[in-house]
């Protein structure tokens, strides 16, 4: 059986984008980034005129996540797609990670917004069905800020392996308790 997966979202867990824009959260630093997934949301605007995104990242998160590489395959599960390897991974000191390729839906690549992505059959978050398919029965942890009870129910019903769907506060990003939850899940898999 393949190694368990640790699915990582960027906005929310790694980038506390809901935080007070006047104050950078402790441990985080602000970065200006212009990923392709952001540029395509501005059709008709010259590339040089697209205002960069303000992205808050905590450099301590990279080593903390890398410490889980013995237990999990780290996988980007983010609307950033492959841009996460180009923009986020270097700042955090992470290696190039596998990336979930989302199906072609009206999304960033087509100049749409996340709200246009199609929810699952039971109203669950649009990523959920695809993560269960990608996991293919292997255990997984999913760190995201948009997980709800509907996602938990879908995974219980449609996923044959163990799973931890862990919602991260998008105002604070990953905190010690979040890392502890992942570590506890990894320990339970070994037990």
JSON list of C-alpha atoms in Angstrom, two decimals, residues 1-190:
[
{"chain": "A", "resi": 1, "resn": "UNK", "atom": "CA", "xyz": [0.00, 0.00, 0.00]},
{"chain": "A", "resi": 2, "resn": "UNK", "atom": "CA", "xyz": [1.18, 3.52, -0.80]},
{"chain": "A", "resi": 3, "resn": "UNK", "atom": "CA", "xyz": [2.27, 5.83, 1.99]},
{"chain": "A", "resi": 4, "resn": "UNK", "atom": "CA", "xyz": [-0.42, 7.88, 3.69]},
{"chain": "A", "resi": 5, "resn": "UNK", "atom": "CA", "xyz": [-0.88, 11.36, 2.23]},
{"chain": "A", "resi": 6, "resn": "UNK", "atom": "CA", "xyz": [-0.75, 14.74, 3.94]},
{"chain": "A", "resi": 7, "resn": "UNK", "atom": "CA", "xyz": [-2.79, 17.10, 1.76]},
{"chain": "A", "resi": 8, "resn": "UNK", "atom": "CA", "xyz": [-1.83, 20.77, 2.18]},
{"chain": "A", "resi": 9, "resn": "UNK", "atom": "CA", "xyz": [-3.90, 23.78, 1.29]},
{"chain": "A", "resi": 10, "resn": "UNK", "atom": "CA", "xyz": [-2.06, 27.11, 1.01]},
{"chain": "A", "resi": 11, "resn": "UNK", "atom": "CA", "xyz": [-4.63, 29.84, 1.72]},
{"chain": "A", "resi": 12, "resn": "UNK", "atom": "CA", "xyz": [-5.80, 29.39, 5.30]},
{"chain": "A", "resi": 13, "resn": "UNK", "atom": "CA", "xyz": [-3.35, 26.85, 6.74]},
{"chain": "A", "resi": 14, "resn": "UNK", "atom": "CA", "xyz": [-0.09, 28.32, 5.43]},
{"chain": "A", "resi": 15, "resn": "UNK", "atom": "CA", "xyz": [-1.29, 31.80, 4.47]},
{"chain": "A", "resi": 16, "resn": "UNK", "atom": "CA", "xyz": [-3.68, 33.17, 7.13]},
{"chain": "A", "resi": 17, "resn": "UNK", "atom": "CA", "xyz": [-5.38, 35.37, 4.56]},
{"chain": "A", "resi": 18, "resn": "UNK", "atom": "CA", "xyz": [-8.29, 36.30, 6.85]},
{"chain": "A", "resi": 19, "resn": "UNK", "atom": "CA", "xyz": [-5.97, 37.86, 9.44]},
{"chain": "A", "resi": 20, "resn": "UNK", "atom": "CA", "xyz": [-6.03, 41.59, 10.13]},
{"chain": "A", "resi": 21, "resn": "UNK", "atom": "CA", "xyz": [-4.21, 43.17, 7.15]},
{"chain": "A", "resi": 22, "resn": "UNK", "atom": "CA", "xyz": [-2.83, 45.90, 9.41]},
{"chain": "A", "resi": 23, "resn": "UNK", "atom": "CA", "xyz": [-0.97, 43.40, 11.58]},
{"chain": "A", "resi": 24, "resn": "UNK", "atom": "CA", "xyz": [1.12, 40.42, 10.49]},
{"chain": "A", "resi": 25, "resn": "UNK", "atom": "CA", "xyz": [0.53, 37.44, 12.81]},
{"chain": "A", "resi": 26, "resn": "UNK", "atom": "CA", "xyz": [3.43, 36.46, 15.07]},
{"chain": "A", "resi": 27, "resn": "UNK", "atom": "CA", "xyz": [5.99, 34.31, 13.28]},
{"chain": "A", "resi": 28, "resn": "UNK", "atom": "CA", "xyz": [4.71, 35.19, 9.81]},
{"chain": "A", "resi": 29, "resn": "UNK", "atom": "CA", "xyz": [6.28, 37.46, 7.23]},
{"chain": "A", "resi": 30, "resn": "UNK", "atom": "CA", "xyz": [4.57, 39.16, 4.30]},
{"chain": "A", "resi": 31, "resn": "UNK", "atom": "CA", "xyz": [5.52, 38.31, 0.72]},
{"chain": "A", "resi": 32, "resn": "UNK", "atom": "CA", "xyz": [4.28, 39.73, -2.58]},
{"chain": "A", "resi": 33, "resn": "UNK", "atom": "CA", "xyz": [3.60, 37.02, -5.16]},
{"chain": "A", "resi": 34, "resn": "UNK", "atom": "CA", "xyz": [2.12, 36.93, -8.63]},
{"chain": "A", "resi": 35, "resn": "UNK", "atom": "CA", "xyz": [1.41, 33.27, -9.43]},
{"chain": "A", "resi": 36, "resn": "UNK", "atom": "CA", "xyz": [-0.07, 32.28, -12.77]},
{"chain": "A", "resi": 37, "resn": "UNK", "atom": "CA", "xyz": [-3.28, 31.22, -11.01]},
{"chain": "A", "resi": 38, "resn": "UNK", "atom": "CA", "xyz": [-3.66, 34.84, -9.87]},
{"chain": "A", "resi": 39, "resn": "UNK", "atom": "CA", "xyz": [-2.76, 36.43, -13.20]},
{"chain": "A", "resi": 40, "resn": "UNK", "atom": "CA", "xyz": [-5.44, 34.49, -15.10]},
{"chain": "A", "resi": 41, "resn": "UNK", "atom": "CA", "xyz": [-8.06, 35.93, -12.76]},
{"chain": "A", "resi": 42, "resn": "UNK", "atom": "CA", "xyz": [-7.38, 39.31, -14.38]},
{"chain": "A", "resi": 43, "resn": "UNK", "atom": "CA", "xyz": [-8.23, 38.75, -18.04]},
{"chain": "A", "resi": 44, "resn": "UNK", "atom": "CA", "xyz": [-7.39, 41.71, -20.24]},
{"chain": "A", "resi": 45, "resn": "UNK", "atom": "CA", "xyz": [-4.99, 43.16, -17.67]},
{"chain": "A", "resi": 46, "resn": "UNK", "atom": "CA", "xyz": [-1.36, 43.27, -18.74]},
{"chain": "A", "resi": 47, "resn": "UNK", "atom": "CA", "xyz": [0.76, 40.92, -16.62]},
{"chain": "A", "resi": 48, "resn": "UNK", "atom": "CA", "xyz": [2.84, 43.83, -15.35]},
{"chain": "A", "resi": 49, "resn": "UNK", "atom": "CA", "xyz": [-0.32, 45.63, -14.13]},
{"chain": "A", "resi": 50, "resn": "UNK", "atom": "CA", "xyz": [-1.65, 42.75, -12.00]},
{"chain": "A", "resi": 51, "resn": "UNK", "atom": "CA", "xyz": [-1.24, 43.70, -8.35]},
{"chain": "A", "resi": 52, "resn": "UNK", "atom": "CA", "xyz": [0.72, 40.99, -6.50]},
{"chain": "A", "resi": 53, "resn": "UNK", "atom": "CA", "xyz": [-0.97, 38.98, -3.79]},
{"chain": "A", "resi": 54, "resn": "UNK", "atom": "CA", "xyz": [0.01, 39.60, -0.18]},
{"chain": "A", "resi": 55, "resn": "UNK", "atom": "CA", "xyz": [0.91, 36.17, 1.16]},
{"chain": "A", "resi": 56, "resn": "UNK", "atom": "CA", "xyz": [1.78, 35.60, 4.82]},
{"chain": "A", "resi": 57, "resn": "UNK", "atom": "CA", "xyz": [4.09, 32.67, 5.50]},
{"chain": "A", "resi": 58, "resn": "UNK", "atom": "CA", "xyz": [5.78, 31.33, 8.61]},
{"chain": "A", "resi": 59, "resn": "UNK", "atom": "CA", "xyz": [9.24, 29.93, 7.78]},
{"chain": "A", "resi": 60, "resn": "UNK", "atom": "CA", "xyz": [8.98, 27.53, 10.75]},
{"chain": "A", "resi": 61, "resn": "UNK", "atom": "CA", "xyz": [6.14, 25.70, 8.99]},
{"chain": "A", "resi": 62, "resn": "UNK", "atom": "CA", "xyz": [8.48, 24.23, 6.38]},
{"chain": "A", "resi": 63, "resn": "UNK", "atom": "CA", "xyz": [10.65, 22.22, 8.79]},
{"chain": "A", "resi": 64, "resn": "UNK", "atom": "CA", "xyz": [7.59, 21.26, 10.84]},
{"chain": "A", "resi": 65, "resn": "UNK", "atom": "CA", "xyz": [5.88, 19.85, 7.75]},
{"chain": "A", "resi": 66, "resn": "UNK", "atom": "CA", "xyz": [9.07, 18.25, 6.42]},
{"chain": "A", "resi": 67, "resn": "UNK", "atom": "CA", "xyz": [9.34, 16.36, 9.72]},
{"chain": "A", "resi": 68, "resn": "UNK", "atom": "CA", "xyz": [6.24, 14.42, 8.64]},
{"chain": "A", "resi": 69, "resn": "UNK", "atom": "CA", "xyz": [7.86, 13.15, 5.42]},
{"chain": "A", "resi": 70, "resn": "UNK", "atom": "CA", "xyz": [8.76, 9.82, 7.03]},
{"chain": "A", "resi": 71, "resn": "UNK", "atom": "CA", "xyz": [5.08, 9.19, 7.81]},
{"chain": "A", "resi": 72, "resn": "UNK", "atom": "CA", "xyz": [3.36, 10.89, 4.87]},
{"chain": "A", "resi": 73, "resn": "UNK", "atom": "CA", "xyz": [3.71, 11.85, 1.25]},
{"chain": "A", "resi": 74, "resn": "UNK", "atom": "CA", "xyz": [3.24, 15.64, 1.35]},
{"chain": "A", "resi": 75, "resn": "UNK", "atom": "CA", "xyz": [0.92, 16.76, -1.46]},
{"chain": "A", "resi": 76, "resn": "UNK", "atom": "CA", "xyz": [-0.27, 20.22, -2.45]},
{"chain": "A", "resi": 77, "resn": "UNK", "atom": "CA", "xyz": [-4.10, 20.23, -2.41]},
{"chain": "A", "resi": 78, "resn": "UNK", "atom": "CA", "xyz": [-4.58, 23.87, -3.25]},
{"chain": "A", "resi": 79, "resn": "UNK", "atom": "CA", "xyz": [-6.02, 26.14, -5.91]},
{"chain": "A", "resi": 80, "resn": "UNK", "atom": "CA", "xyz": [-2.44, 27.38, -6.27]},
{"chain": "A", "resi": 81, "resn": "UNK", "atom": "CA", "xyz": [-1.70, 24.11, -8.08]},
{"chain": "A", "resi": 82, "resn": "UNK", "atom": "CA", "xyz": [1.86, 23.84, -9.36]},
{"chain": "A", "resi": 83, "resn": "UNK", "atom": "CA", "xyz": [2.39, 27.50, -8.39]},
{"chain": "A", "resi": 84, "resn": "UNK", "atom": "CA", "xyz": [2.72, 26.28, -4.79]},
{"chain": "A", "resi": 85, "resn": "UNK", "atom": "CA", "xyz": [6.00, 24.58, -5.71]},
{"chain": "A", "resi": 86, "resn": "UNK", "atom": "CA", "xyz": [7.29, 27.73, -7.41]},
{"chain": "A", "resi": 87, "resn": "UNK", "atom": "CA", "xyz": [6.19, 30.34, -4.87]},
{"chain": "A", "resi": 88, "resn": "UNK", "atom": "CA", "xyz": [5.39, 28.72, -1.50]},
{"chain": "A", "resi": 89, "resn": "UNK", "atom": "CA", "xyz": [7.81, 25.78, -1.20]},
{"chain": "A", "resi": 90, "resn": "UNK", "atom": "CA", "xyz": [11.01, 27.86, -1.58]},
{"chain": "A", "resi": 91, "resn": "UNK", "atom": "CA", "xyz": [9.96, 30.33, 1.12]},
{"chain": "A", "resi": 92, "resn": "UNK", "atom": "CA", "xyz": [9.20, 27.48, 3.52]},
{"chain": "A", "resi": 93, "resn": "UNK", "atom": "CA", "xyz": [12.26, 25.45, 2.57]},
{"chain": "A", "resi": 94, "resn": "UNK", "atom": "CA", "xyz": [10.14, 22.55, 1.32]},
{"chain": "A", "resi": 95, "resn": "UNK", "atom": "CA", "xyz": [11.16, 20.34, -1.58]},
{"chain": "A", "resi": 96, "resn": "UNK", "atom": "CA", "xyz": [9.03, 20.13, -4.71]},
{"chain": "A", "resi": 97, "resn": "UNK", "atom": "CA", "xyz": [5.87, 18.26, -3.70]},
{"chain": "A", "resi": 98, "resn": "UNK", "atom": "CA", "xyz": [3.32, 16.28, -5.65]},
{"chain": "A", "resi": 99, "resn": "UNK", "atom": "CA", "xyz": [0.38, 18.43, -6.73]},
{"chain": "A", "resi": 100, "resn": "UNK", "atom": "CA", "xyz": [-3.28, 17.47, -7.01]},
{"chain": "A", "resi": 101, "resn": "UNK", "atom": "CA", "xyz": [-4.40, 18.27, -10.53]},
{"chain": "A", "resi": 102, "resn": "UNK", "atom": "CA", "xyz": [-7.98, 19.42, -10.29]},
{"chain": "A", "resi": 103, "resn": "UNK", "atom": "CA", "xyz": [-10.33, 18.52, -13.12]},
{"chain": "A", "resi": 104, "resn": "UNK", "atom": "CA", "xyz": [-11.02, 21.13, -15.76]},
{"chain": "A", "resi": 105, "resn": "UNK", "atom": "CA", "xyz": [-13.85, 23.12, -14.24]},
{"chain": "A", "resi": 106, "resn": "UNK", "atom": "CA", "xyz": [-14.60, 26.85, -14.36]},
{"chain": "A", "resi": 107, "resn": "UNK", "atom": "CA", "xyz": [-11.75, 27.81, -12.08]},
{"chain": "A", "resi": 108, "resn": "UNK", "atom": "CA", "xyz": [-8.62, 29.92, -11.86]},
{"chain": "A", "resi": 109, "resn": "UNK", "atom": "CA", "xyz": [-7.12, 28.46, -15.04]},
{"chain": "A", "resi": 110, "resn": "UNK", "atom": "CA", "xyz": [-10.21, 29.61, -16.92]},
{"chain": "A", "resi": 111, "resn": "UNK", "atom": "CA", "xyz": [-10.22, 33.04, -15.30]},
{"chain": "A", "resi": 112, "resn": "UNK", "atom": "CA", "xyz": [-12.94, 32.17, -12.80]},
{"chain": "A", "resi": 113, "resn": "UNK", "atom": "CA", "xyz": [-13.01, 32.24, -9.03]},
{"chain": "A", "resi": 114, "resn": "UNK", "atom": "CA", "xyz": [-12.98, 29.53, -6.38]},
{"chain": "A", "resi": 115, "resn": "UNK", "atom": "CA", "xyz": [-16.69, 30.13, -5.80]},
{"chain": "A", "resi": 116, "resn": "UNK", "atom": "CA", "xyz": [-17.35, 28.84, -9.33]},
{"chain": "A", "resi": 117, "resn": "UNK", "atom": "CA", "xyz": [-15.88, 25.42, -8.62]},
{"chain": "A", "resi": 118, "resn": "UNK", "atom": "CA", "xyz": [-18.61, 22.82, -8.49]},
{"chain": "A", "resi": 119, "resn": "UNK", "atom": "CA", "xyz": [-19.52, 21.49, -5.02]},
{"chain": "A", "resi": 120, "resn": "UNK", "atom": "CA", "xyz": [-19.71, 17.74, -4.53]},
{"chain": "A", "resi": 121, "resn": "UNK", "atom": "CA", "xyz": [-22.97, 15.78, -4.86]},
{"chain": "A", "resi": 122, "resn": "UNK", "atom": "CA", "xyz": [-23.92, 16.32, -1.21]},
{"chain": "A", "resi": 123, "resn": "UNK", "atom": "CA", "xyz": [-22.88, 19.97, -1.04]},
{"chain": "A", "resi": 124, "resn": "UNK", "atom": "CA", "xyz": [-19.39, 19.16, 0.24]},
{"chain": "A", "resi": 125, "resn": "UNK", "atom": "CA", "xyz": [-16.40, 21.33, -0.61]},
{"chain": "A", "resi": 126, "resn": "UNK", "atom": "CA", "xyz": [-15.34, 21.00, -4.26]},
{"chain": "A", "resi": 127, "resn": "UNK", "atom": "CA", "xyz": [-11.96, 19.46, -3.33]},
{"chain": "A", "resi": 128, "resn": "UNK", "atom": "CA", "xyz": [-13.37, 16.61, -1.23]},
{"chain": "A", "resi": 129, "resn": "UNK", "atom": "CA", "xyz": [-14.46, 14.18, -3.95]},
{"chain": "A", "resi": 130, "resn": "UNK", "atom": "CA", "xyz": [-11.15, 14.64, -5.78]},
{"chain": "A", "resi": 131, "resn": "UNK", "atom": "CA", "xyz": [-9.05, 14.06, -2.65]},
{"chain": "A", "resi": 132, "resn": "UNK", "atom": "CA", "xyz": [-10.89, 10.83, -1.89]},
{"chain": "A", "resi": 133, "resn": "UNK", "atom": "CA", "xyz": [-10.25, 9.70, -5.46]},
{"chain": "A", "resi": 134, "resn": "UNK", "atom": "CA", "xyz": [-6.57, 10.69, -5.24]},
{"chain": "A", "resi": 135, "resn": "UNK", "atom": "CA", "xyz": [-6.13, 8.91, -1.89]},
{"chain": "A", "resi": 136, "resn": "UNK", "atom": "CA", "xyz": [-7.45, 5.69, -3.45]},
{"chain": "A", "resi": 137, "resn": "UNK", "atom": "CA", "xyz": [-8.09, 4.09, -0.08]},
{"chain": "A", "resi": 138, "resn": "UNK", "atom": "CA", "xyz": [-4.82, 5.02, 1.60]},
{"chain": "A", "resi": 139, "resn": "UNK", "atom": "CA", "xyz": [-4.94, 6.91, 4.90]},
{"chain": "A", "resi": 140, "resn": "UNK", "atom": "CA", "xyz": [-4.68, 10.68, 4.67]},
{"chain": "A", "resi": 141, "resn": "UNK", "atom": "CA", "xyz": [-4.63, 13.94, 6.58]},
{"chain": "A", "resi": 142, "resn": "UNK", "atom": "CA", "xyz": [-6.15, 17.00, 4.95]},
{"chain": "A", "resi": 143, "resn": "UNK", "atom": "CA", "xyz": [-5.25, 20.47, 6.27]},
{"chain": "A", "resi": 144, "resn": "UNK", "atom": "CA", "xyz": [-7.65, 23.08, 4.93]},
{"chain": "A", "resi": 145, "resn": "UNK", "atom": "CA", "xyz": [-9.70, 26.02, 6.20]},
{"chain": "A", "resi": 146, "resn": "UNK", "atom": "CA", "xyz": [-12.92, 25.13, 4.36]},
{"chain": "A", "resi": 147, "resn": "UNK", "atom": "CA", "xyz": [-13.63, 21.65, 5.73]},
{"chain": "A", "resi": 148, "resn": "UNK", "atom": "CA", "xyz": [-17.15, 21.14, 7.09]},
{"chain": "A", "resi": 149, "resn": "UNK", "atom": "CA", "xyz": [-19.28, 18.32, 8.49]},
{"chain": "A", "resi": 150, "resn": "UNK", "atom": "CA", "xyz": [-20.45, 17.60, 4.93]},
{"chain": "A", "resi": 151, "resn": "UNK", "atom": "CA", "xyz": [-16.87, 16.79, 3.96]},
{"chain": "A", "resi": 152, "resn": "UNK", "atom": "CA", "xyz": [-16.44, 14.55, 7.00]},
{"chain": "A", "resi": 153, "resn": "UNK", "atom": "CA", "xyz": [-19.63, 12.68, 6.08]},
{"chain": "A", "resi": 154, "resn": "UNK", "atom": "CA", "xyz": [-18.56, 12.25, 2.46]},
{"chain": "A", "resi": 155, "resn": "UNK", "atom": "CA", "xyz": [-15.17, 10.85, 3.45]},
{"chain": "A", "resi": 156, "resn": "UNK", "atom": "CA", "xyz": [-16.72, 8.45, 5.99]},
{"chain": "A", "resi": 157, "resn": "UNK", "atom": "CA", "xyz": [-19.07, 7.13, 3.31]},
{"chain": "A", "resi": 158, "resn": "UNK", "atom": "CA", "xyz": [-16.75, 7.04, 0.27]},
{"chain": "A", "resi": 159, "resn": "UNK", "atom": "CA", "xyz": [-13.21, 6.51, 1.56]},
{"chain": "A", "resi": 160, "resn": "UNK", "atom": "CA", "xyz": [-12.03, 3.04, 2.54]},
{"chain": "A", "resi": 161, "resn": "UNK", "atom": "CA", "xyz": [-9.08, 4.17, 4.64]},
{"chain": "A", "resi": 162, "resn": "UNK", "atom": "CA", "xyz": [-8.53, 6.20, 7.76]},
{"chain": "A", "resi": 163, "resn": "UNK", "atom": "CA", "xyz": [-8.63, 9.96, 7.39]},
{"chain": "A", "resi": 164, "resn": "UNK", "atom": "CA", "xyz": [-8.17, 13.10, 9.44]},
{"chain": "A", "resi": 165, "resn": "UNK", "atom": "CA", "xyz": [-9.89, 16.14, 8.00]},
{"chain": "A", "resi": 166, "resn": "UNK", "atom": "CA", "xyz": [-8.43, 18.96, 10.05]},
{"chain": "A", "resi": 167, "resn": "UNK", "atom": "CA", "xyz": [-9.83, 22.46, 9.71]},
{"chain": "A", "resi": 168, "resn": "UNK", "atom": "CA", "xyz": [-7.27, 25.21, 10.23]},
{"chain": "A", "resi": 169, "resn": "UNK", "atom": "CA", "xyz": [-8.33, 28.69, 11.36]},
{"chain": "A", "resi": 170, "resn": "UNK", "atom": "CA", "xyz": [-7.67, 31.00, 8.36]},
{"chain": "A", "resi": 171, "resn": "UNK", "atom": "CA", "xyz": [-7.11, 33.95, 10.71]},
{"chain": "A", "resi": 172, "resn": "UNK", "atom": "CA", "xyz": [-4.20, 32.23, 12.44]},
{"chain": "A", "resi": 173, "resn": "UNK", "atom": "CA", "xyz": [-2.80, 29.63, 10.03]},
{"chain": "A", "resi": 174, "resn": "UNK", "atom": "CA", "xyz": [-1.15, 26.47, 11.30]},
{"chain": "A", "resi": 175, "resn": "UNK", "atom": "CA", "xyz": [-0.58, 26.48, 15.05]},
{"chain": "A", "resi": 176, "resn": "UNK", "atom": "CA", "xyz": [1.00, 24.02, 17.48]},
{"chain": "A", "resi": 177, "resn": "UNK", "atom": "CA", "xyz": [-2.32, 22.22, 18.07]},
{"chain": "A", "resi": 178, "resn": "UNK", "atom": "CA", "xyz": [-2.63, 21.58, 14.32]},
{"chain": "A", "resi": 179, "resn": "UNK", "atom": "CA", "xyz": [0.81, 19.96, 14.16]},
{"chain": "A", "resi": 180, "resn": "UNK", "atom": "CA", "xyz": [-0.03, 17.92, 17.25]},
{"chain": "A", "resi": 181, "resn": "UNK", "atom": "CA", "xyz": [-3.20, 16.61, 15.59]},
{"chain": "A", "resi": 182, "resn": "UNK", "atom": "CA", "xyz": [-1.20, 15.45, 12.56]},
{"chain": "A", "resi": 183, "resn": "UNK", "atom": "CA", "xyz": [1.43, 13.83, 14.79]},
{"chain": "A", "resi": 184, "resn": "UNK", "atom": "CA", "xyz": [-1.25, 12.02, 16.80]},
{"chain": "A", "resi": 185, "resn": "UNK", "atom": "CA", "xyz": [-2.83, 10.68, 13.60]},
{"chain": "A", "resi": 186, "resn": "UNK", "atom": "CA", "xyz": [0.58, 9.49, 12.36]},
{"chain": "A", "resi": 187, "resn": "UNK", "atom": "CA", "xyz": [1.23, 7.77, 15.70]},
{"chain": "A", "resi": 188, "resn": "UNK", "atom": "CA", "xyz": [-2.18, 6.07, 15.57]},
{"chain": "A", "resi": 189, "resn": "UNK", "atom": "CA", "xyz": [-1.36, 4.73, 12.10]},
{"chain": "A", "resi": 190, "resn": "UNK", "atom": "CA", "xyz": [1.83, 3.19, 13.48]}
]
